[in-house]
Every structure is written in structure tokens, then in C-alpha cells.
N, CA, C and O atoms as a printed pandas DataFrame, in Angstrom:
     atom_number atom_name residue_name chain_id  residue_number  x_coord  y_coord  z_coord
0              1         N          UNK        A               1   42.601   10.080   12.265
1              2        CA          UNK        A               1   41.646    8.340   12.514
2              3         C          UNK        A               1   40.443    9.433   12.876
3              4         O          UNK        A               1   39.369    9.711   12.343
4              5         N          UNK        A               2   41.099    9.875   13.948
5              6        CA          UNK        A               2   40.102   10.945   14.883
6              7         C          UNK        A               2   38.763   11.683   13.985
7              8         O          UNK        A               2   37.622   11.948   14.366
8              9         N          UNK        A               3   39.443   11.887   12.617
9             10        CA          UNK        A               3   38.270   12.864   12.164
10            11         C          UNK        A               3   37.545   11.811   11.453
11            12         O          UNK        A               3   36.352   12.073   11.302
12            13         N          UNK        A               4   38.028   10.434   10.865
13            14        CA          UNK        A               4   37.134   10.133    9.257
14            15         C          UNK        A               4   35.804    9.162   10.898
15            16         O          UNK        A               4   34.646    8.815   10.665
16            17         N          UNK        A               5   36.326    9.037   11.944
17            18        CA          UNK        A               5   34.873    8.662   12.631
18            19         C          UNK        A               5   34.284    9.541   12.644
19            20         O          UNK        A               5   33.154    9.558   12.155
20            21         N          UNK        A               6   34.931   10.751   13.299
21            22        CA          UNK        A               6   33.596   12.217   13.352
22            23         C          UNK        A               6   33.116   12.060   12.250
23            24         O          UNK        A               6   33.388   10.861   12.327
24            25         N          UNK        A               7   32.573   12.152   11.118
25            26        CA          UNK        A               7   32.739   12.026    9.776
26            27         C          UNK        A               7   31.655   10.610    9.885
27            28         O          UNK        A               7   30.510   10.604    9.432
28            29         N          UNK        A               8   32.064    9.897   10.320
29            30        CA          UNK        A               8   31.215    8.410   10.309
30            31         C          UNK        A               8   30.138    8.784   11.562
31            32         O          UNK        A               8   29.047    8.213   11.589
32            33         N          UNK        A               9   30.375    9.421   12.226
33            34        CA          UNK        A               9   29.401    9.600   13.404
34            35         C          UNK        A               9   28.412   10.397   13.086
35            36         O          UNK        A               9   27.227   10.248   13.387
36            37         N          UNK        A              10   28.944   11.339   12.410
37            38        CA          UNK        A              10   28.024   12.712   11.252
38            39         C          UNK        A              10   27.357   11.708   10.504
39            40         O          UNK        A              10   26.213   11.641   10.954
40            41         N          UNK        A              11   27.528   10.826    9.503
41            42        CA          UNK        A              11   26.595    9.946    8.542
42            43         C          UNK        A              11   25.351    9.346    9.376
43            44         O          UNK        A              11   24.168    9.660    9.247
44            45         N          UNK        A              12   25.891    8.434   10.236
45            46        CA          UNK        A              12   25.524    7.427   11.331
46            47         C          UNK        A              12   24.209    8.686   11.572
47            48         O          UNK        A              12   23.416    8.995   10.682
48            49         N          UNK        A              13   24.215    9.063   12.450
49            50        CA          UNK        A              13   23.078   10.456   12.795
50            51         C          UNK        A              13   22.380   11.364   11.780
51            52         O          UNK        A              13   21.416   12.126   11.850
52            53         N          UNK        A              14   23.070   11.066   10.991
53            54        CA          UNK        A              14   21.651   11.874    9.941
54            55         C          UNK        A              14   20.813   10.929    9.639
55            56         O          UNK        A              14   19.607   11.175    9.604
56            57         N          UNK        A              15   21.495    9.203    9.265
57            58        CA          UNK        A              15   20.824    8.530    8.569
58            59         C          UNK        A              15   19.547    7.945    9.993
59            60         O          UNK        A              15   18.781    7.052    9.630
60            61         N          UNK        A              16   19.476    8.174   10.658
61            62        CA          UNK        A              16   19.059    7.681   12.743
62            63         C          UNK        A              16   18.504    8.593   12.785
63            64         O          UNK        A              16   17.425    8.490   13.368
64            65         N          UNK        A              17   19.000   10.510   12.020
65            66        CA          UNK        A              17   17.335   11.563   12.234
66            67         C          UNK        A              17   16.492   11.496   11.109
67            68         O          UNK        A              17   15.442   12.133   11.188
68            69         N          UNK        A              18   16.830   10.562    9.591
69            70        CA          UNK        A              18   15.938   10.746    9.001
70            71         C          UNK        A              18   14.624    9.349    9.053
71            72         O          UNK        A              18   13.639    9.017    8.393
72            73         N          UNK        A              19   15.482    8.800   10.447
73            74        CA          UNK        A              19   14.686    7.611   10.198
74            75         C          UNK        A              19   13.381    7.839   10.396
75            76         O          UNK        A              19   12.522    7.100    9.916
76            77         N          UNK        A              20   13.031    9.180   11.329
77            78        CA          UNK        A              20   11.667    9.834   11.537
78            79         C          UNK        A              20   11.101    9.729   10.294
79            80         O          UNK        A              20   10.114    9.037   10.043
80            81         N          UNK        A              21   11.479   10.151    9.804
81            82        CA          UNK        A              21   10.157   11.211    8.040
82            83         C          UNK        A              21   10.244    9.827    7.685
83            84         O          UNK        A              21    9.062    9.532    7.509
84            85         N          UNK        A              22   10.708    9.127    7.540
85            86        CA          UNK        A              22   10.963    7.951    6.906
86            87         C          UNK        A              22    9.707    6.885    7.795
87            88         O          UNK        A              22    8.862    6.402    7.041
88            89         N          UNK        A              23    9.605    6.617    8.923
89            90        CA          UNK        A              23    8.166    6.406    9.800
90            91         C          UNK        A              23    6.974    7.050    9.269
91            92         O          UNK        A              23    5.892    6.529    8.998
92            93         N          UNK        A              24    7.330    8.231    9.166
93            94        CA          UNK        A              24    6.234    9.330    8.617
94            95         C          UNK        A              24    5.633    8.400    7.928
95            96         O          UNK        A              24    4.733    7.610    8.212
96            97         N          UNK        A              25    6.521    8.683    6.561
97            98        CA          UNK        A              25    5.574    8.117    5.029
98            99         C          UNK        A              25    5.343    7.559    5.278
99           100         O          UNK        A              25    4.133    7.349    5.194
100          101         N          UNK        A              26    6.223    6.581    5.918
101          102        CA          UNK        A              26    4.900    4.582    5.982
102          103         C          UNK        A              26    3.705    4.774    6.479
103          104         O          UNK        A              26    2.806    4.133    5.933
104          105         N          UNK        A              27    3.307    5.738    7.700
105          106        CA          UNK        A              27    2.230    5.775    8.031
106          107         C          UNK        A              27    1.338    6.607    7.369
107          108         O          UNK        A              27    0.132    6.397    7.239
108          109         N          UNK        A              28    1.885    7.435    7.008
109          110        CA          UNK        A              28    0.526    8.197    5.633
110          111         C          UNK        A              28    0.468    7.112    4.212
111          112         O          UNK        A              28   -0.635    6.955    3.689
112          113         N          UNK        A              29    1.284    6.623    3.816
113          114        CA          UNK        A              29    0.846    5.608    3.497
114          115         C          UNK        A              29    0.049    4.477    3.097
115          116         O          UNK        A              29   -0.747    4.066    2.252
116          117         N          UNK        A              30    1.167    3.968    4.951
117          118        CA          UNK        A              30   -0.576    3.165    5.487
118          119         C          UNK        A              30   -2.043    3.514    5.079
119          120         O          UNK        A              30   -2.826    2.776    4.480
120          121         N          UNK        A              31   -2.280    4.914    5.570
121          122        CA          UNK        A              31   -3.741    5.708    5.975
122          123         C          UNK        A              31   -4.327    4.936    4.673
123          124         O          UNK        A              31   -5.196    4.096    4.439
124          125         N          UNK        A              32   -3.119    5.881    3.781
125          126        CA          UNK        A              32   -3.745    6.353    2.539
126          127         C          UNK        A              32   -4.218    4.960    2.192
127          128         O          UNK        A              32   -5.334    4.781    2.679
128          129         N          UNK        A              33   -3.750    3.854    1.491
129          130        CA          UNK        A              33   -3.751    2.675    1.657
130          131         C          UNK        A              33   -5.846    2.071    2.300
131          132         O          UNK        A              33   -6.875    1.929    1.640
132          133         N          UNK        A              34   -5.612    1.938    3.484
133          134        CA          UNK        A              34   -6.241    1.550    3.736
134          135         C          UNK        A              34   -7.656    1.966    4.051
135          136         O          UNK        A              34   -8.472    1.131    4.441
136          137         N          UNK        A              35   -7.234    4.394    4.479
137          138        CA          UNK        A              35   -8.998    4.272    3.147
138          139         C          UNK        A              35   -9.319    3.997    2.133
139          140         O          UNK        A              35  -10.520    3.738    2.064
140          141         N          UNK        A              36   -8.761    3.919    1.210
141          142        CA          UNK        A              36   -9.786    3.746   -0.278
142          143         C          UNK        A              36   -9.432    1.978    0.035
143          144         O          UNK        A              36  -10.004    1.384   -0.879
144          145         N          UNK        A              37   -8.995    1.338    0.604
145          146        CA          UNK        A              37   -9.252   -0.254    0.338
146          147         C          UNK        A              37  -10.121   -0.216    1.366
147          148         O          UNK        A              37  -10.308   -1.422    1.527
148          149         N          UNK        A              38  -10.757    0.307    2.145
149          150        CA          UNK        A              38  -12.096    0.536    2.681
150          151         C          UNK        A              38  -12.960    0.983    1.902
151          152         O          UNK        A              38  -13.800    0.107    1.691
152          153         N          UNK        A              39  -13.228    2.143    1.233
153          154        CA          UNK        A              39  -13.742    2.403    0.677
154          155         C          UNK        A              39  -13.979    1.434   -0.661
155          156         O          UNK        A              39  -15.120    1.001   -0.828
156          157         N          UNK        A              40  -13.261    1.190   -1.322
157          158        CA          UNK        A              40  -13.187    0.064   -2.486
158          159         C          UNK        A              40  -13.960   -1.287   -2.188
159          160         O          UNK        A              40  -14.931   -1.754   -2.784
160          161         N          UNK        A              41  -13.378   -1.703   -1.285
161          162        CA          UNK        A              41  -14.039   -2.620   -0.553
162          163         C          UNK        A              41  -16.341   -2.029   -0.228
163          164         O          UNK        A              41  -17.565   -1.983   -0.350
164          165         N          UNK        A              42  -15.520   -1.881    0.054
165          166        CA          UNK        A              42  -17.186   -1.125    0.796
166          167         C          UNK        A              42  -18.093   -1.191   -0.834
167          168         O          UNK        A              42  -19.092   -1.823   -1.178
168          169         N          UNK        A              43  -17.423   -0.467   -1.379
169          170        CA          UNK        A              43  -18.214   -0.656   -3.116
170          171         C          UNK        A              43  -18.190   -1.754   -3.490
171          172         O          UNK        A              43  -19.298   -2.284   -3.572
172          173         N          UNK        A              44  -17.168   -2.466   -3.821
173          174        CA          UNK        A              44  -17.156   -4.317   -3.779
174          175         C          UNK        A              44  -18.360   -5.028   -3.878
175          176         O          UNK        A              44  -19.078   -5.401   -4.807
176          177         N          UNK        A              45  -18.384   -5.157   -1.948
177          178        CA          UNK        A              45  -18.783   -5.799   -1.211
178          179         C          UNK        A              45  -20.939   -5.439   -1.470
179          180         O          UNK        A              45  -21.776   -6.300   -1.741
180          181         N          UNK        A              46  -21.199   -3.848   -1.238
181          182        CA          UNK        A              46  -22.419   -3.216   -2.001
182          183         C          UNK        A              46  -22.551   -4.148   -3.121
183          184         O          UNK        A              46  -23.118   -5.230   -2.969
184          185         N          UNK        A              47  -21.968   -3.714   -4.429
185          186        CA          UNK        A              47  -22.460   -4.471   -5.763
186          187         C          UNK        A              47  -22.208   -5.892   -6.106
187          188         O          UNK        A              47  -22.480   -6.375   -7.205
188          189         N          UNK        A              48  -21.378   -6.900   -4.565
189          190        CA          UNK        A              48  -22.440   -8.169   -5.414
190          191         C          UNK        A              48  -23.228   -7.988   -4.886
191          192         O          UNK        A              48  -24.230   -7.936   -5.599
192          193         N          UNK        A              49  -23.518   -7.744   -3.304
193          194        CA          UNK        A              49  -24.379   -7.659   -2.582
194          195         C          UNK        A              49  -25.583   -7.655   -3.510
195          196         O          UNK        A              49  -26.361   -8.600   -3.637
196          197         N          UNK        A              50  -25.669   -6.239   -4.281
197          198        CA          UNK        A              50  -27.356   -6.073   -5.169
198          199         C          UNK        A              50  -27.074   -7.418   -6.168
199          200         O          UNK        A              50  -28.130   -7.819   -6.657
200          201         N          UNK        A              51  -26.650   -7.697   -6.314
201          202        CA          UNK        A              51  -26.619   -7.516   -7.712
202          203         C          UNK        A              51  -26.276   -9.634   -7.268
203          204         O          UNK        A              51  -26.109  -10.556   -8.066
204          205         N          UNK        A              52  -26.293   -9.651   -6.138
205          206        CA          UNK        A              52  -26.474  -11.531   -5.630
206          207         C          UNK        A              52  -25.452  -12.029   -6.520
207          208         O          UNK        A              52  -26.045  -12.876   -7.189
208          209         N          UNK        A              53  -23.999  -11.973   -6.990
209          210        CA          UNK        A              53  -23.008  -12.444   -7.740
210          211         C          UNK        A              53  -22.385  -12.753   -7.284
211          212         O          UNK        A              53  -21.468  -12.641   -8.097
212          213         N          UNK        A              54  -21.878  -13.248   -6.270
213          214        CA          UNK        A              54  -20.705  -13.850   -5.287
214          215         C          UNK        A              54  -20.334  -14.342   -6.032
215          216         O          UNK        A              54  -19.353  -13.960   -6.671
216          217         N          UNK        A              55  -21.120  -15.639   -6.300
217          218        CA          UNK        A              55  -20.350  -16.851   -7.015
218          219         C          UNK        A              55  -20.725  -16.767   -8.149
219          220         O          UNK        A              55  -20.915  -17.921   -8.533
220          221         N          UNK        A              56  -20.916  -16.172   -8.816
221          222        CA          UNK        A              56  -21.023  -15.324  -10.610
222          223         C          UNK        A              56  -19.418  -15.600  -11.200
223          224         O          UNK        A              56  -18.424  -15.110  -10.663
224          225         N          UNK        A              57  -19.392  -16.254  -12.095
225          226        CA          UNK        A              57  -17.963  -16.292  -12.278
226          227         C          UNK        A              57  -17.516  -14.336  -13.449
227          228         O          UNK        A              57  -16.463  -13.707  -13.343
228          229         N          UNK        A              58  -18.328  -14.073  -14.069
229          230        CA          UNK        A              58  -18.081  -12.859  -14.587
230          231         C          UNK        A              58  -17.657  -12.119  -13.199
231          232         O          UNK        A              58  -16.679  -11.451  -13.538
232          233         N          UNK        A              59  -17.964  -11.812  -11.325
233          234        CA          UNK        A              59  -17.802  -11.348  -10.608
234          235         C          UNK        A              59  -16.346  -11.961   -9.827
235          236         O          UNK        A              59  -16.092  -11.665   -8.660
236          237         N          UNK        A              60  -15.663  -12.640  -10.461
237          238        CA          UNK        A              60  -14.810  -13.633   -9.384
238          239         C          UNK        A              60  -13.651  -13.270   -9.706
239          240         O          UNK        A              60  -12.777  -14.070   -9.373
240          241         N          UNK        A              61  -13.210  -12.084  -10.389
241          242        CA          UNK        A              61  -12.355  -11.293  -10.537
242          243         C          UNK        A              61  -11.992  -10.670   -9.523
243          244         O          UNK        A              61  -11.042  -10.925   -8.783
244          245         N          UNK        A              62  -13.025   -9.515   -9.438
245          246        CA          UNK        A              62  -13.384   -8.850   -8.819
246          247         C          UNK        A              62  -13.202   -8.939   -7.056
247          248         O          UNK        A              62  -12.631   -8.157   -6.296
248          249         N          UNK        A              63  -14.093  -10.498   -6.714
249          250        CA          UNK        A              63  -14.545  -10.315   -5.774
250          251         C          UNK        A              63  -13.134  -11.330   -4.979
251          252         O          UNK        A              63  -13.095  -11.193   -3.756
252          253         N          UNK        A              64  -12.178  -12.165   -5.514
253          254        CA          UNK        A              64  -10.810  -11.799   -5.215
254          255         C          UNK        A              64   -9.985  -11.365   -5.066
255          256         O          UNK        A              64   -9.151  -11.745   -4.244
256          257         N          UNK        A              65   -9.804   -9.745   -6.286
257          258        CA          UNK        A              65   -9.440   -8.567   -5.836
258          259         C          UNK        A              65   -9.719   -8.398   -4.648
259          260         O          UNK        A              65   -9.017   -8.834   -3.736
260          261         N          UNK        A              66  -11.247   -7.456   -4.412
261          262        CA          UNK        A              66  -11.455   -6.451   -3.526
262          263         C          UNK        A              66  -12.663   -6.856   -3.051
263          264         O          UNK        A              66  -13.649   -6.145   -2.862
264          265         N          UNK        A              67  -12.518   -8.377   -2.808
265          266        CA          UNK        A              67  -13.999   -8.781   -1.680
266          267         C          UNK        A              67  -13.349   -8.762   -0.313
267          268         O          UNK        A              67  -14.216   -9.317    0.362
268          269         N          UNK        A              68  -12.536   -8.519    0.362
269          270        CA          UNK        A              68  -11.711   -8.101    1.581
270          271         C          UNK        A              68  -11.312   -7.254    1.447
271          272         O          UNK        A              68  -10.904   -6.715    0.418
272          273         N          UNK        A              69  -11.346   -6.778    2.953
273          274        CA          UNK        A              69  -10.062   -5.512    3.628
274          275         C          UNK        A              69   -8.446   -5.934    3.233
275          276         O          UNK        A              69   -7.572   -5.092    3.032
276          277         N          UNK        A              70   -8.209   -7.617    3.158
277          278        CA          UNK        A              70   -7.050   -7.267    3.172
278          279         C          UNK        A              70   -6.535   -7.458    1.812
279          280         O          UNK        A              70   -5.503   -6.937    1.388
280          281         N          UNK        A              71   -7.309   -8.232    1.158
281          282        CA          UNK        A              71   -7.206   -8.626   -0.632
282          283         C          UNK        A              71   -7.034   -7.084   -1.283
283          284         O          UNK        A              71   -6.189   -6.889   -2.157
284          285         N          UNK        A              72   -7.903   -6.003   -0.787
285          286        CA          UNK        A              72   -7.662   -4.737   -1.724
286          287         C          UNK        A              72   -6.620   -4.564   -0.889
287          288         O          UNK        A              72   -5.794   -5.236   -1.506
288          289         N          UNK        A              73   -5.921   -4.077    0.259
289          290        CA          UNK        A              73   -5.086   -3.234    0.417
290          291         C          UNK        A              73   -3.694   -3.943   -0.205
291          292         O          UNK        A              73   -2.830   -3.327   -0.829
292          293         N          UNK        A              74   -3.681   -4.920    0.006
293          294        CA          UNK        A              74   -2.777   -6.274   -0.574
294          295         C          UNK        A              74   -2.790   -5.330   -2.540
295          296         O          UNK        A              74   -1.759   -4.762   -2.901
296          297         N          UNK        A              75   -3.646   -5.347   -3.185
297          298        CA          UNK        A              75   -4.123   -5.103   -4.382
298          299         C          UNK        A              75   -3.947   -3.669   -4.357
299          300         O          UNK        A              75   -3.729   -3.662   -5.569
300          301         N          UNK        A              76   -3.858   -2.566   -4.076
301          302        CA          UNK        A              76   -3.663   -1.639   -3.740
302          303         C          UNK        A              76   -2.231   -1.133   -3.850
303          304         O          UNK        A              76   -1.552   -0.248   -4.371
304          305         N          UNK        A              77   -2.168   -2.120   -3.122
305          306        CA          UNK        A              77   -0.136   -1.994   -2.814
306          307         C          UNK        A              77    0.653   -2.429   -3.869
307          308         O          UNK        A              77    1.838   -2.131   -4.024
308          309         N          UNK        A              78    0.075   -3.041   -4.496
309          310        CA          UNK        A              78    0.983   -4.180   -6.120
310          311         C          UNK        A              78    0.358   -2.818   -6.666
311          312         O          UNK        A              78    0.996   -1.855   -6.242
312          313         N          UNK        A              79   -0.458   -2.552   -7.293
313          314        CA          UNK        A              79   -1.062   -1.762   -7.731
314          315         C          UNK        A              79    0.108   -0.411   -7.933
315          316         O          UNK        A              79    0.578   -0.329   -9.068
316          317         N          UNK        A              80    0.593    0.632   -6.905
317          318        CA          UNK        A              80    1.463    1.494   -6.857
318          319         C          UNK        A              80    2.939    1.398   -6.772
319          320         O          UNK        A              80    3.789    2.288   -6.761
320          321         N          UNK        A              81    3.052    0.001   -6.708
321          322        CA          UNK        A              81    4.666   -0.290   -6.695
322          323         C          UNK        A              81    4.675   -1.255   -7.756
323          324         O          UNK        A              81    5.293   -2.307   -7.595
324          325         N          UNK        A              82    4.123   -1.041   -8.713
325          326        CA          UNK        A              82    4.693   -2.153   -9.809
326          327         C          UNK        A              82    4.230   -3.344  -10.265
327          328         O          UNK        A              82    4.517   -3.807  -11.368
328          329         N          UNK        A              83    3.238   -4.069   -9.134
329          330        CA          UNK        A              83    3.251   -5.780   -9.091
330          331         C          UNK        A              83    2.663   -5.957  -10.007
331          332         O          UNK        A              83    3.066   -6.877  -10.719
332          333         N          UNK        A              84    1.229   -5.065  -10.531
333          334        CA          UNK        A              84    0.975   -5.505  -11.497
334          335         C          UNK        A              84    0.083   -4.323  -11.871
335          336         O          UNK        A              84   -0.360   -3.635  -10.951
336          337         N          UNK        A              85   -0.260   -3.986  -13.296
337          338        CA          UNK        A              85   -0.337   -3.286  -14.605
338          339         C          UNK        A              85   -2.809   -2.392  -13.661
339          340         O          UNK        A              85   -3.814   -3.059  -13.412
340          341         N          UNK        A              86   -2.606   -1.071  -13.555
341          342        CA          UNK        A              86   -3.430   -0.547  -13.274
342          343         C          UNK        A              86   -4.639   -1.007  -14.358
343          344         O          UNK        A              86   -5.825   -0.896  -14.049
344          345         N          UNK        A              87   -4.298   -1.419  -15.372
345          346        CA          UNK        A              87   -5.391   -1.714  -15.871
346          347         C          UNK        A              87   -5.981   -3.234  -16.283
347          348         O          UNK        A              87   -6.743   -3.665  -17.149
348          349         N          UNK        A              88   -5.291   -3.735  -15.303
349          350        CA          UNK        A              88   -6.060   -5.175  -14.612
350          351         C          UNK        A              88   -7.136   -4.652  -13.961
351          352         O          UNK        A              88   -8.282   -4.790  -14.388
352          353         N          UNK        A              89   -6.872   -4.085  -12.998
353          354        CA          UNK        A              89   -8.162   -3.372  -11.782
354          355         C          UNK        A              89   -8.905   -2.828  -12.089
355          356         O          UNK        A              89   -9.971   -2.632  -11.505
356          357         N          UNK        A              90   -8.281   -2.103  -13.903
357          358        CA          UNK        A              90   -9.647   -1.448  -14.125
358          359         C          UNK        A              90  -10.611   -2.678  -14.800
359          360         O          UNK        A              90  -11.719   -2.671  -14.263
360          361         N          UNK        A              91  -10.539   -3.228  -15.344
361          362        CA          UNK        A              91  -11.387   -3.976  -16.004
362          363         C          UNK        A              91  -11.740   -4.784  -15.116
363          364         O          UNK        A              91  -12.918   -5.097  -15.285
364          365         N          UNK        A              92  -10.994   -5.574  -13.709
365          366        CA          UNK        A              92  -12.075   -5.316  -13.228
366          367         C          UNK        A              92  -12.944   -4.642  -12.597
367          368         O          UNK        A              92  -13.723   -5.462  -12.113
368          369         N          UNK        A              93  -13.258   -3.592  -12.324
369          370        CA          UNK        A              93  -13.671   -2.693  -11.654
370          371         C          UNK        A              93  -14.984   -2.008  -12.643
371          372         O          UNK        A              93  -15.895   -1.273  -12.262
372          373         N          UNK        A              94  -14.801   -2.358  -13.558
373          374        CA          UNK        A              94  -15.927   -1.553  -15.168
374          375         C          UNK        A              94  -17.215   -2.777  -15.006
375          376         O          UNK        A              94  -18.185   -2.757  -15.764
């Protein structure tokens, strides 16, 4: 019985130690999404401001997807996790 608990304790320790690496991986992924979100949001707002087309029907989808940083972050996450297709974002950014 003690041998079983020793192996269980080793498995629990291995899982707990791997949590540190998982936190770092999540941190790097969040940082990448944040940086690309800032880049795309800045490009979108500059484009819409120069064309003065915030209310234009043709750029409504672009403004809805990438008009704010939180929406850009969400849509980038949806694109990499399989929530929405890359093609939808490509056509909006064209």
C-alpha cells in the first residue's frame, strides 16, 4: 500500500512542477497575442481614421473585429484556437 502512495506522490509532484512551465507558456502566448493585437488594432484604427469610414458599411466588419484591443485579442485567440477561420479575417483585412 505504501508503494502505491509513493508512486501517486511522485505523479502529483510531477504535475505540480509542470504547472510552472505551463504558466510560462500561457504568459508567452498572451504576450504574443497582445503584441499582435496592438499592431492590428493600430493599423485598423489608422486605416479607418484616414479613410473616415468608421460608419461605412463596407468596413463595419473590420471595425467590429479589430477596432478595439480587446476585440483584436479575442479574434486572434479565436483564429489560433479554431473558433473561426483565418479566411474570414483575411477577407476583412483586405
